[in-house]
mmCIF file of C-alpha atoms in Angstrom:
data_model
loop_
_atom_site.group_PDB
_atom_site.id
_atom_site.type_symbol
_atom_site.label_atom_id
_atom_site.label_comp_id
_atom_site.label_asym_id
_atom_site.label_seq_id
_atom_site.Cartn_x
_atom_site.Cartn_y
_atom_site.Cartn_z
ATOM 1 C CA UNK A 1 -15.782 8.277 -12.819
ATOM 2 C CA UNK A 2 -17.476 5.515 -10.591
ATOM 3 C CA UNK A 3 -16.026 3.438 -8.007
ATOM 4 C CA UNK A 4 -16.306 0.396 -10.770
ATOM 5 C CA UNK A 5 -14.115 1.623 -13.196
ATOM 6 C CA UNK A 6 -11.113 1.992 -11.144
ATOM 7 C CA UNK A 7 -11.829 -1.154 -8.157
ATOM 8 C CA UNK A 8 -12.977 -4.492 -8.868
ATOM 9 C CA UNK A 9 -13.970 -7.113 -6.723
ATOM 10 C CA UNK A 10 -12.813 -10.532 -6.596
ATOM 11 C CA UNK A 11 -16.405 -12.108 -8.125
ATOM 12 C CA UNK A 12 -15.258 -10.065 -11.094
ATOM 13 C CA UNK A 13 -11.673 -10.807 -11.621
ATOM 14 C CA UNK A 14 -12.307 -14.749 -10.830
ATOM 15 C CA UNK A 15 -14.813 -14.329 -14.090
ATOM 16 C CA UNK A 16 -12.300 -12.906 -16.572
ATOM 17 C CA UNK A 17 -9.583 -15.214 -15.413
ATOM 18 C CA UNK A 18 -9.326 -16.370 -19.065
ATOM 19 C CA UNK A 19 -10.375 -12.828 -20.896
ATOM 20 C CA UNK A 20 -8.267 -11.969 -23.484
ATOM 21 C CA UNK A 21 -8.939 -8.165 -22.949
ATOM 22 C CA UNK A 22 -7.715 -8.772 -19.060
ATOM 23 C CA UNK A 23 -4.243 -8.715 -18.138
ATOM 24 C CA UNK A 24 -3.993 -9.348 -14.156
ATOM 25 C CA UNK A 25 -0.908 -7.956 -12.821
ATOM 26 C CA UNK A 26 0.718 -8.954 -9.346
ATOM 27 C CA UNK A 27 2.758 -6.040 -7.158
ATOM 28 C CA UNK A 28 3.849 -6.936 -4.050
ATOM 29 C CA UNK A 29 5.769 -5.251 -1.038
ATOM 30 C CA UNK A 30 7.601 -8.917 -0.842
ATOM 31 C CA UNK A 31 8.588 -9.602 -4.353
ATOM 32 C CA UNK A 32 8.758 -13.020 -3.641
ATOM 33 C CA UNK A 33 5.442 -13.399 -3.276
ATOM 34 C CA UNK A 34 4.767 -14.158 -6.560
ATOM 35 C CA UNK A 35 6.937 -17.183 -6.879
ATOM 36 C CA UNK A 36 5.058 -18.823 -3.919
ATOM 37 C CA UNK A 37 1.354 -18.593 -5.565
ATOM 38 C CA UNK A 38 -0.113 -16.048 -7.587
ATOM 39 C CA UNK A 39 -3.670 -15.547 -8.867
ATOM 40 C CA UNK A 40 -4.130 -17.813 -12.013
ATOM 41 C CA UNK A 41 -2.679 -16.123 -15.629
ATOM 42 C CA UNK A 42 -1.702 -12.877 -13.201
ATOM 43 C CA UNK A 43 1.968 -11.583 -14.267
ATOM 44 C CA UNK A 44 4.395 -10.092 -12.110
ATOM 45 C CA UNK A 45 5.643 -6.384 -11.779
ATOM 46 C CA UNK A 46 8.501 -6.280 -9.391
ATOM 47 C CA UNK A 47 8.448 -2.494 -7.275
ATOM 48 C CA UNK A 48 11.977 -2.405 -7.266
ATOM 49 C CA UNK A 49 13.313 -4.056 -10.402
ATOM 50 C CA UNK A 50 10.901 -2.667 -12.921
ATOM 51 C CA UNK A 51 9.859 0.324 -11.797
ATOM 52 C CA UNK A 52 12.381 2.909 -10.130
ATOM 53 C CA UNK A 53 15.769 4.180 -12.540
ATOM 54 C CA UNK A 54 18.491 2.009 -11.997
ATOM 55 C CA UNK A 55 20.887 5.038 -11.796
ATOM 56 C CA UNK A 56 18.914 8.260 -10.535
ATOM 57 C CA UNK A 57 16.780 8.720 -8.209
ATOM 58 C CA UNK A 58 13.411 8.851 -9.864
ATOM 59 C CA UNK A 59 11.059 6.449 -11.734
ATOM 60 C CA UNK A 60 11.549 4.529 -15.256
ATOM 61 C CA UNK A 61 11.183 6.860 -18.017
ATOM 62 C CA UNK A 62 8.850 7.001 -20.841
ATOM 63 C CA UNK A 63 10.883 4.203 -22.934
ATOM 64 C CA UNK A 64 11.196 2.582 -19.902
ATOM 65 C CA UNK A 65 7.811 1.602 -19.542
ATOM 66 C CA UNK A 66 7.375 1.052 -23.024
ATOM 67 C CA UNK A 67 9.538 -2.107 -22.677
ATOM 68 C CA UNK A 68 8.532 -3.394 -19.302
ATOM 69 C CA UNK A 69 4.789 -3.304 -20.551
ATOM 70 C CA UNK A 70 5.968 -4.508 -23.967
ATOM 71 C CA UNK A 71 8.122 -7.531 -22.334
ATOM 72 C CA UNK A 72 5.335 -8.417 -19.951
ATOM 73 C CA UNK A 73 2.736 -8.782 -22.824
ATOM 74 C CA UNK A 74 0.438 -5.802 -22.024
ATOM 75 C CA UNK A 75 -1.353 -4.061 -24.747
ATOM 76 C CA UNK A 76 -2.747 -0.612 -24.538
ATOM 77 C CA UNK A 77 -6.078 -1.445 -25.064
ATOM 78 C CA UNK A 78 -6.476 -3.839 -22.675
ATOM 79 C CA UNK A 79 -7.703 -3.407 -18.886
ATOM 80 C CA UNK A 80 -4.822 -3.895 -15.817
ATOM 81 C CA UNK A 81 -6.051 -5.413 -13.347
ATOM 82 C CA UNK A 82 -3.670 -5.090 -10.431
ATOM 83 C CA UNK A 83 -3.215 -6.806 -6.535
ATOM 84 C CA UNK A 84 -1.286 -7.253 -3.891
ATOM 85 C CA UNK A 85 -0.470 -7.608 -0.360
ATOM 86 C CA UNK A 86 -0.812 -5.600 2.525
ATOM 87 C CA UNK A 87 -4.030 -3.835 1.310
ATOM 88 C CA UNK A 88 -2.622 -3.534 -2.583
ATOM 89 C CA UNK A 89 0.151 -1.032 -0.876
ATOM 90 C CA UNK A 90 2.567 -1.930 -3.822
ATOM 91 C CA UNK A 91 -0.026 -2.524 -6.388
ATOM 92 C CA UNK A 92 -1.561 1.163 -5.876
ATOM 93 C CA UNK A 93 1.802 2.589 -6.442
ATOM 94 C CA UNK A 94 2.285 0.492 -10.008
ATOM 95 C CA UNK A 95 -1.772 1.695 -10.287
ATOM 96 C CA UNK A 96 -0.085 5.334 -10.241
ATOM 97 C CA UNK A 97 2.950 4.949 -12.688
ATOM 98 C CA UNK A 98 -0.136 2.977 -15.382
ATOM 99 C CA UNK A 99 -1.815 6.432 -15.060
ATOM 100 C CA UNK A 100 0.945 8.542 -15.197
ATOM 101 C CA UNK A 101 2.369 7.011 -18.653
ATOM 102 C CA UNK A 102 -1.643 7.093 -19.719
ATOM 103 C CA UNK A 103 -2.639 3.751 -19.646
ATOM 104 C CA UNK A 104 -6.396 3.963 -20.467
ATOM 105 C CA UNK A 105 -8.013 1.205 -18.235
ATOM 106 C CA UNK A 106 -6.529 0.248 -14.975
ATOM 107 C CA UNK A 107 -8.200 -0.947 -11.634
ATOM 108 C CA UNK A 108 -7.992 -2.307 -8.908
ATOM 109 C CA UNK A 109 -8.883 -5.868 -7.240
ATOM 110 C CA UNK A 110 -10.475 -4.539 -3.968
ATOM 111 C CA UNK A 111 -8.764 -6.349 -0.846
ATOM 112 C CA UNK A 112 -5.895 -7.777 -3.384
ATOM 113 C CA UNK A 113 -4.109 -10.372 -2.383
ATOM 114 C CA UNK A 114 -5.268 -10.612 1.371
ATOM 115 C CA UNK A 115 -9.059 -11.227 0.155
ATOM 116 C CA UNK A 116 -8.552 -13.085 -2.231
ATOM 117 C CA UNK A 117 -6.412 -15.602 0.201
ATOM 118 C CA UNK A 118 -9.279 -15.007 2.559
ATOM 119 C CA UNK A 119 -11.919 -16.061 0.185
ATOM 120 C CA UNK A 120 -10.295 -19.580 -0.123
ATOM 121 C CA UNK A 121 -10.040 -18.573 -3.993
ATOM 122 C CA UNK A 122 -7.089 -20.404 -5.871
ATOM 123 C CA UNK A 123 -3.590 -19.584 -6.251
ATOM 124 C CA UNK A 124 -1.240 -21.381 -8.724
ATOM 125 C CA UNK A 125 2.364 -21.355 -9.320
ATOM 126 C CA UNK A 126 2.780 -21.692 -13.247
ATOM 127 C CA UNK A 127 3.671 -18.875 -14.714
ATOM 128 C CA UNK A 128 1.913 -17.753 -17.829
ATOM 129 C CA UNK A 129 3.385 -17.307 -21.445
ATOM 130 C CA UNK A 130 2.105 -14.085 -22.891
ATOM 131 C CA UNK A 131 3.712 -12.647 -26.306
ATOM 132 C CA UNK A 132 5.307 -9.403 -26.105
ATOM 133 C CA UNK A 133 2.985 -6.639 -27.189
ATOM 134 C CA UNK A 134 4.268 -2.729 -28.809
ATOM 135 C CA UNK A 135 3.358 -1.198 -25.856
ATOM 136 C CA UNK A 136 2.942 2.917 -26.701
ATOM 137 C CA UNK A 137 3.125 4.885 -23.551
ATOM 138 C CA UNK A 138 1.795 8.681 -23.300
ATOM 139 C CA UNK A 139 3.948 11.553 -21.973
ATOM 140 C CA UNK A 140 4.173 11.527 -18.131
ATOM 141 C CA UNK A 141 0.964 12.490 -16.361
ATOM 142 C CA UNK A 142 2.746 15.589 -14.502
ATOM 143 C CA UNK A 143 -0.980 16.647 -12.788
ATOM 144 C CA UNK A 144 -0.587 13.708 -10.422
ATOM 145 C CA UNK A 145 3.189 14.174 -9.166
ATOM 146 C CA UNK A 146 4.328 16.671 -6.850
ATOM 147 C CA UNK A 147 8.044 17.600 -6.288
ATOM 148 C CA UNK A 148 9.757 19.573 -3.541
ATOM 149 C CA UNK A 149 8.692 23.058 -4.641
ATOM 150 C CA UNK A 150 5.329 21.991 -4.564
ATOM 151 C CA UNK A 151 5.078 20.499 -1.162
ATOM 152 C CA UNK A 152 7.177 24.029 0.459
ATOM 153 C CA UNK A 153 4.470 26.198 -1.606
ATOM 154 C CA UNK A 154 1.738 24.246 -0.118
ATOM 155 C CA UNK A 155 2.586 24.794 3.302
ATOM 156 C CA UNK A 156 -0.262 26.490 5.169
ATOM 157 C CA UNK A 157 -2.274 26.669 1.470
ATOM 158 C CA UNK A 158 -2.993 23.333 0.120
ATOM 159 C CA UNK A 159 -3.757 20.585 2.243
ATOM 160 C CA UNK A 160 -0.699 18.038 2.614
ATOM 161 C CA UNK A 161 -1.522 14.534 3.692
ATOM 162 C CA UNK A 162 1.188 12.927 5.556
ATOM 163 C CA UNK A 163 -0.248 9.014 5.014
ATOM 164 C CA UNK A 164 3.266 7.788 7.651
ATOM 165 C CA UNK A 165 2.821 6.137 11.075
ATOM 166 C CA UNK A 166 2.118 8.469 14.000
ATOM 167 C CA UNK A 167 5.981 7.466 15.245
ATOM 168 C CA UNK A 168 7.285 8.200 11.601
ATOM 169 C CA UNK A 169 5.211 11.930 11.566
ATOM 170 C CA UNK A 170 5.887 12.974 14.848
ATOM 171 C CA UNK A 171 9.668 12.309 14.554
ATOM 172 C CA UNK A 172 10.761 8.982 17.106
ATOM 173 C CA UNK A 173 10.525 6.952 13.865
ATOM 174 C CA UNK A 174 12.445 7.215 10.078
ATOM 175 C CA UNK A 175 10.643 4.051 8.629
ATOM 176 C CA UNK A 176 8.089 1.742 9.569
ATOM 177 C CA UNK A 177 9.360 -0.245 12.612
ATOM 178 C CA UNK A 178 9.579 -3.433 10.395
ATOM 179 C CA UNK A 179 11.456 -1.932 7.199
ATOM 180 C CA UNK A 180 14.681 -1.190 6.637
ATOM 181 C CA UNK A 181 15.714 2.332 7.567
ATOM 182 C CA UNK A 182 16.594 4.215 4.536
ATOM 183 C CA UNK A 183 16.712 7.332 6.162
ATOM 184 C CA UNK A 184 16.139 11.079 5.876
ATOM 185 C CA UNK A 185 18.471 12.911 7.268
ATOM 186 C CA UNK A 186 15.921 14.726 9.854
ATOM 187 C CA UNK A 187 12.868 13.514 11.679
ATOM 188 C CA UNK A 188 9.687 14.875 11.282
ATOM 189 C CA UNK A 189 7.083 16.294 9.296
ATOM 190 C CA UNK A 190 6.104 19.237 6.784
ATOM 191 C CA UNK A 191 4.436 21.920 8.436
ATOM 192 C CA UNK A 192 0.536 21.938 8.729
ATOM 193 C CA UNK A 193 0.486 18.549 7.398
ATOM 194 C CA UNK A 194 -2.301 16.338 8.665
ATOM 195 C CA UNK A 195 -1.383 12.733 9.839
ATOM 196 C CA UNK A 196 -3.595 10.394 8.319
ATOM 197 C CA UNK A 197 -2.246 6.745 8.109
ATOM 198 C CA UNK A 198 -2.594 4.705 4.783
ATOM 199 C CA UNK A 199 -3.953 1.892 6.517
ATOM 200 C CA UNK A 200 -6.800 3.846 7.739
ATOM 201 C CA UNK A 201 -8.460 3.997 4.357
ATOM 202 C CA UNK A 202 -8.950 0.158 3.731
ATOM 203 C CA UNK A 203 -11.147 -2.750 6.360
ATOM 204 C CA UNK A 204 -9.576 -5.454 8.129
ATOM 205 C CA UNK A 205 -10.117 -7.793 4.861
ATOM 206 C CA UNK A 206 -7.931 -5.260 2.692
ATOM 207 C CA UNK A 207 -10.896 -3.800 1.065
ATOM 208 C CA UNK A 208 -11.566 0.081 0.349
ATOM 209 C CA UNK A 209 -13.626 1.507 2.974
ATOM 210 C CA UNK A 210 -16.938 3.354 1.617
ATOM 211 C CA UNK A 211 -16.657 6.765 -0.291
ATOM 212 C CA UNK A 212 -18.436 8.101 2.876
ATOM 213 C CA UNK A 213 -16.418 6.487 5.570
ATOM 214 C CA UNK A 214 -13.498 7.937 3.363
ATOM 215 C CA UNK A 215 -14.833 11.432 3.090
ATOM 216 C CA UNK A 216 -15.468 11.560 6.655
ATOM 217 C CA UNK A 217 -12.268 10.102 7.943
ATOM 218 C CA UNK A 218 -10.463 12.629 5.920
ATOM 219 C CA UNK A 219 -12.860 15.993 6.892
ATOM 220 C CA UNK A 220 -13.033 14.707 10.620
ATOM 221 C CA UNK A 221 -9.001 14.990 10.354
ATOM 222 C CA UNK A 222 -9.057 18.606 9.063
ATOM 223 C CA UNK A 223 -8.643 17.790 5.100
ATOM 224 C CA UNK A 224 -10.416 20.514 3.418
ATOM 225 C CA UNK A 225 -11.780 18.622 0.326
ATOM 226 C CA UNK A 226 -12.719 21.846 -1.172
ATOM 227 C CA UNK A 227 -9.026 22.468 -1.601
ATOM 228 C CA UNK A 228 -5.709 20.807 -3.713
ATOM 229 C CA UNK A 229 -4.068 18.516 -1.291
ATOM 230 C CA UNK A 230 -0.874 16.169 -1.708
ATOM 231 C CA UNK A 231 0.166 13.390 -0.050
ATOM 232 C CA UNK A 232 3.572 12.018 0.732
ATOM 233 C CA UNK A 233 4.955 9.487 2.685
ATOM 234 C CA UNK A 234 8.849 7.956 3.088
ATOM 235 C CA UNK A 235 9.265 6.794 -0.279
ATOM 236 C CA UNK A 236 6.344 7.725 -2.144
ATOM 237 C CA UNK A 237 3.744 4.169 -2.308
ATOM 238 C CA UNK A 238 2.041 4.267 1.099
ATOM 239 C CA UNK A 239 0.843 7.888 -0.353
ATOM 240 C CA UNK A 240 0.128 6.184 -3.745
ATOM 241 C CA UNK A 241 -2.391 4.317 -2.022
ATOM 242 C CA UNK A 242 -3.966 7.649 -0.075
ATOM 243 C CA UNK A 243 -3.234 9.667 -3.903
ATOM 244 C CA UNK A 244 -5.920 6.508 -5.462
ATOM 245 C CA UNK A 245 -8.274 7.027 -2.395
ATOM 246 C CA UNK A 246 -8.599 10.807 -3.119
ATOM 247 C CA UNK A 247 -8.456 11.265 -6.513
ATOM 248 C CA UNK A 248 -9.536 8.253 -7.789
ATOM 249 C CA UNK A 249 -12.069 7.070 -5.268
ATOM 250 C CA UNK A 250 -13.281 10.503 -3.970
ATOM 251 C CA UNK A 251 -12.860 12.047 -7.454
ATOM 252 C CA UNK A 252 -10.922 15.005 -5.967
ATOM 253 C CA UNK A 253 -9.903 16.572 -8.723
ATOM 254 C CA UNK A 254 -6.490 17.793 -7.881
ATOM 255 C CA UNK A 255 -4.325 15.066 -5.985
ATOM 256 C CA UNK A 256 -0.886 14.824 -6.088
ATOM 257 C CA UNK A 257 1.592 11.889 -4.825
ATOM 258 C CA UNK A 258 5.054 13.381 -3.702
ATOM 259 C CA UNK A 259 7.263 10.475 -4.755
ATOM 260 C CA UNK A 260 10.041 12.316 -3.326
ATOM 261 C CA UNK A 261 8.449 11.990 0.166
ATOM 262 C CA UNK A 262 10.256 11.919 3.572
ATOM 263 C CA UNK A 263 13.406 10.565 2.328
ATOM 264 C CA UNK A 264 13.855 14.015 0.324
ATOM 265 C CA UNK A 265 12.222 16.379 2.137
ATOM 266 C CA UNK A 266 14.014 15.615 5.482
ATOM 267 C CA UNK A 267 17.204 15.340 4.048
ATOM 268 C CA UNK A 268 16.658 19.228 2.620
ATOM 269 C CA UNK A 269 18.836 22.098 3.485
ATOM 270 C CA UNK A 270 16.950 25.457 4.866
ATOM 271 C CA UNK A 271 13.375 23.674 4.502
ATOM 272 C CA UNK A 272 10.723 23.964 7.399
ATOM 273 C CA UNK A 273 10.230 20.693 9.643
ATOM 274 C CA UNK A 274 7.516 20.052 12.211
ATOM 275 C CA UNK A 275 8.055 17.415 15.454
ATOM 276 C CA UNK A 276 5.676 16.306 17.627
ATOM 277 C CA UNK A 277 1.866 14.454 17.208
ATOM 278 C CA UNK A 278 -0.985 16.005 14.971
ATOM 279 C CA UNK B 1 16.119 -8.400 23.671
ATOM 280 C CA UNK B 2 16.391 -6.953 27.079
ATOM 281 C CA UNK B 3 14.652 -3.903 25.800
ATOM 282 C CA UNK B 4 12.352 -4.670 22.724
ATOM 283 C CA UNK B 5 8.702 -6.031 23.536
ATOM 284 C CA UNK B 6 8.206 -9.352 21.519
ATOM 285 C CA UNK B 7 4.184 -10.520 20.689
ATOM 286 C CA UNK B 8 4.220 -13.450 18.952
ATOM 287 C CA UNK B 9 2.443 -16.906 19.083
ATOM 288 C CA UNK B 10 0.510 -19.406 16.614
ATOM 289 C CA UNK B 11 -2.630 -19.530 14.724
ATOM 290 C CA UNK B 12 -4.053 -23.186 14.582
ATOM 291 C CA UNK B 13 -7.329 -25.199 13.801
ATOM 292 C CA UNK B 14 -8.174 -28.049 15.014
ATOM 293 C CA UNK B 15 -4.260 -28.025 16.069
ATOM 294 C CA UNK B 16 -3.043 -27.994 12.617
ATOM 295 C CA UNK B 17 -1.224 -24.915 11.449
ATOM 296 C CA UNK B 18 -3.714 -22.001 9.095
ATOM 297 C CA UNK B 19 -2.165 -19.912 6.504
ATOM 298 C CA UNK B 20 -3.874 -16.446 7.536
ATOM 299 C CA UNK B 21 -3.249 -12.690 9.183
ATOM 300 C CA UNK B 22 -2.282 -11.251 12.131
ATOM 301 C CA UNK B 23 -3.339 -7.492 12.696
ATOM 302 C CA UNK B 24 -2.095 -5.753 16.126
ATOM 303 C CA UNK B 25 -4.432 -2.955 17.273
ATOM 304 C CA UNK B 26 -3.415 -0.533 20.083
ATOM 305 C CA UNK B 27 -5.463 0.325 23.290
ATOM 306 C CA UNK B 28 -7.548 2.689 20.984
ATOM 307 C CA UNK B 29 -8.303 -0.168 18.420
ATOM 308 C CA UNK B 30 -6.153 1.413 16.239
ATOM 309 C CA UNK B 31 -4.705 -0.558 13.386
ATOM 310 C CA UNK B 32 -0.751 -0.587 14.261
ATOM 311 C CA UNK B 33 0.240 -3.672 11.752
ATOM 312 C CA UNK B 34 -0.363 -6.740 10.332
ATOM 313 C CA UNK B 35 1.957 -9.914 9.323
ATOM 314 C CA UNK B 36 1.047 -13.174 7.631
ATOM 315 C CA UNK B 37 1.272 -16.280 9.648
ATOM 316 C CA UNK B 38 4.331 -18.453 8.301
ATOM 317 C CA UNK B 39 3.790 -21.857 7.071
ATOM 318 C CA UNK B 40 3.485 -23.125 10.349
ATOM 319 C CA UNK B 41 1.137 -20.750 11.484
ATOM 320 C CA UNK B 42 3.794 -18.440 13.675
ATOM 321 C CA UNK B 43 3.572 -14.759 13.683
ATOM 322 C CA UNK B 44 5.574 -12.359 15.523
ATOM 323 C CA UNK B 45 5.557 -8.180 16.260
ATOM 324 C CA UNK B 46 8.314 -6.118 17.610
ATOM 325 C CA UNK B 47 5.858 -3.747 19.741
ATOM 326 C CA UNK B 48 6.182 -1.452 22.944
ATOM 327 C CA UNK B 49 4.770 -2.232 26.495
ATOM 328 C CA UNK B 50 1.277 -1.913 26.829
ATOM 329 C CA UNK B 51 -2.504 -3.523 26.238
ATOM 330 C CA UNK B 52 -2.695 -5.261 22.807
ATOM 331 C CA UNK B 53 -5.492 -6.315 20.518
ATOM 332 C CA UNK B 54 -4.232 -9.383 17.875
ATOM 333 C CA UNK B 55 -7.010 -9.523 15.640
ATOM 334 C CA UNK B 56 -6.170 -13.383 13.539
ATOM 335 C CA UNK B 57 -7.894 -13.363 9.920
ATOM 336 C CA UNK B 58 -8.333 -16.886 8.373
ATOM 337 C CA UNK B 59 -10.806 -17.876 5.602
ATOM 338 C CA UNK B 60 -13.616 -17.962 7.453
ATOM 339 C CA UNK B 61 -12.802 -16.725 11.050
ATOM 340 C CA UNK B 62 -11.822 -13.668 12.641
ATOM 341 C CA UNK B 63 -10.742 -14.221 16.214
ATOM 342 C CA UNK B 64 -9.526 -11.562 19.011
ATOM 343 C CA UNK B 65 -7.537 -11.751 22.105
ATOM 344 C CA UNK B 66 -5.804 -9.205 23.970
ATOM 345 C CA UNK B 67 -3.151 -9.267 25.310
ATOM 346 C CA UNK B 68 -0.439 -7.147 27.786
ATOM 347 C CA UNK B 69 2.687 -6.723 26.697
ATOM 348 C CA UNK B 70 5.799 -5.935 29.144
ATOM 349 C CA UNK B 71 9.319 -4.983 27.627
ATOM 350 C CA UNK B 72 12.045 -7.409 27.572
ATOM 351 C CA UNK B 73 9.657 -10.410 27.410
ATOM 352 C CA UNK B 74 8.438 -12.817 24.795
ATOM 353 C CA UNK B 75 4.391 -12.330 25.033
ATOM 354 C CA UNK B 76 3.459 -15.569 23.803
ATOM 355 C CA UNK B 77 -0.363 -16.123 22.372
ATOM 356 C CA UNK B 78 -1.378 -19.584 21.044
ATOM 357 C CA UNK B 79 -4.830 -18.671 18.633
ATOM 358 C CA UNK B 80 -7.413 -21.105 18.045
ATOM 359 C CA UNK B 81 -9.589 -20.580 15.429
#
């Protein structure tokens, strides 16, 4: 797989504005975002409202995606394009669930939402119509998602990428300073992770760094790319973002996002727990 | 407010308000994080005392200034791009 089939850039989107076979989706931290401008024909996903179980803790099933796809007027054979803010954060975590459920082409707009603004490129506010499609999902992806037995086997054999502030992995800090604290019910980190912030991976515009700055900001931190790694965060979408820089980008060929993250793992009984800086 | 460490300020051109970024960097040039100015160009961080990098991103521009922060003050930083 090449860089191009999973990350676009915005000279490529702007050109299939009107493609039929191109459905640009919108995922932002701030769901709001959306109703203030948007790219032109780009639809919205909403993190929160569409895409986590409105009962358990865990993400919309199988049917579930079936129907948000289905509502939203997506077809299977057509190619996601999706952006956001804050270095497509929110956007690489919907990029996740569209390969977990198997959709077949899905990328990126490199620097989302931030570029794009940057660029001077328009933004509208009418939303567009779009027919509902069938939408078929495939059976979850279970390659790409770690859970808690995973991470506590990999201690000290895989390498685990912990993609949180330094504050939030050495243990002052439950959540990003400007979020709200949904907390864990320990501080801390998994043992022998390496701290590696998300934002490290993308440039001051919001685009991807290049596969070799990537490769050698994760070996200079002590990732072994030779080896399975996972990456977690609080919540799970800050890794999502690190999970489509490995395994997507780098073409590492066993990545896993623990969706579970910090909120989970800190708030387990008998587990291990690290404090303190890398 | 006596103990939190405020940054904020404006991004203007020409006077006049621009819809852009704000990215704080650390001593080490270290991205730390990043808002979008509001519709009248404010931005605002919630840091900790010390020597600041605000990096403002506007079509076009990119403009530094550092700045030192002390806690229980409003650091204020007017940015002309």
């Amino acid at each position: 797989m090449s860089r191009s089939d999973v990350l676009v850039d915005a000279d490529w989107v702007q050109a299939r504005l009107d493609d039929p076979k191109v459905v640009i989706v919108e995922v932002d931290e701030d769901t709001s975002a959306y109703e203030k401008n948007h790219i032109r024909n780009a639809v919205r996903i909403d993190w929160k409202s569409d895409l986590q179980d409105p009962v358990r803790r865990d993400f919309i099933d199988q049917a579930g995606f079936e129907a948000l796809l289905s509502a939203k007027g997506i077809a299977n054979d057509q190619t996601v394009v999706l952006y956001g803010g804050n270095n497509n954060w929110f956007a690489s975590y919907a990029y996740w669930y569209f390969k977990l459920y198997g959709h077949g082409d899905v990328r990126l707009l490199d620097g989302g939402r931030k570029k794009w603004e940057l660029d001077s490129r328009e933004l509208v506010v009418e939303v567009p119509e779009r027919a509902a499609t069938a939408y078929k999902a495939q059976a979850v992806d279970s390659s790409i998602r770690a859970f808690r037995d995973d991470v506590i086997a990999a201690i000290g054999n895989l390498n685990l990428v912990d993609v949180r502030s330094p504050d939030e992995f050495s243990g002052k800090l439950l959540a990003p300073a400007h979020l709200p604290q949904e907390q864990s019910q320990r501080p801390g980190h998994v043992p022998t992770a390496k701290n590696i912030p998300w934002a490290k991976n993308a440039n001051d515009d919001g685009t991807f760094k290049s596969d070799d700055e990537l490769r050698a900001l994760y070996q200079e931190e002590g990732v072994d790319l030779a080896k399975d790694t996972i990456a977690y965060c609080r919540i799970g979408e800050r890794s999502a973002l690190t999970w489509f820089v490995l395994h997507e980008l780098l073409d590492q060929p066993n990545v896993k996002n623990y969706d579970g993250s910090w909120t989970e793992y800190g708030s387990l009984v008998g587990v291990p727990i690290e404090l303190g800086a890398n | 407010m006596a103990s939190e460490t405020i940054i904020q300020g404006s991004v203007t051109r020409d006077g006049e308000p621009v819809n852009g970024y704000v990215r704080l960097l650390d001593e080490g040039g270290e991205f730390t994080a990043e808002v979008p100015t509001s519709a009248t160009g404010q931005f605002r961080f919630f840091a900790r005392p010390g020597t600041w990098t605000l990096r403002a991103l506007v079509p076009g521009a990119t403009v530094d200034r550092q700045v030192v922060a002390a806690q229980g003050e409003f650091t204020e930083v007017a940015i002309a791009v």
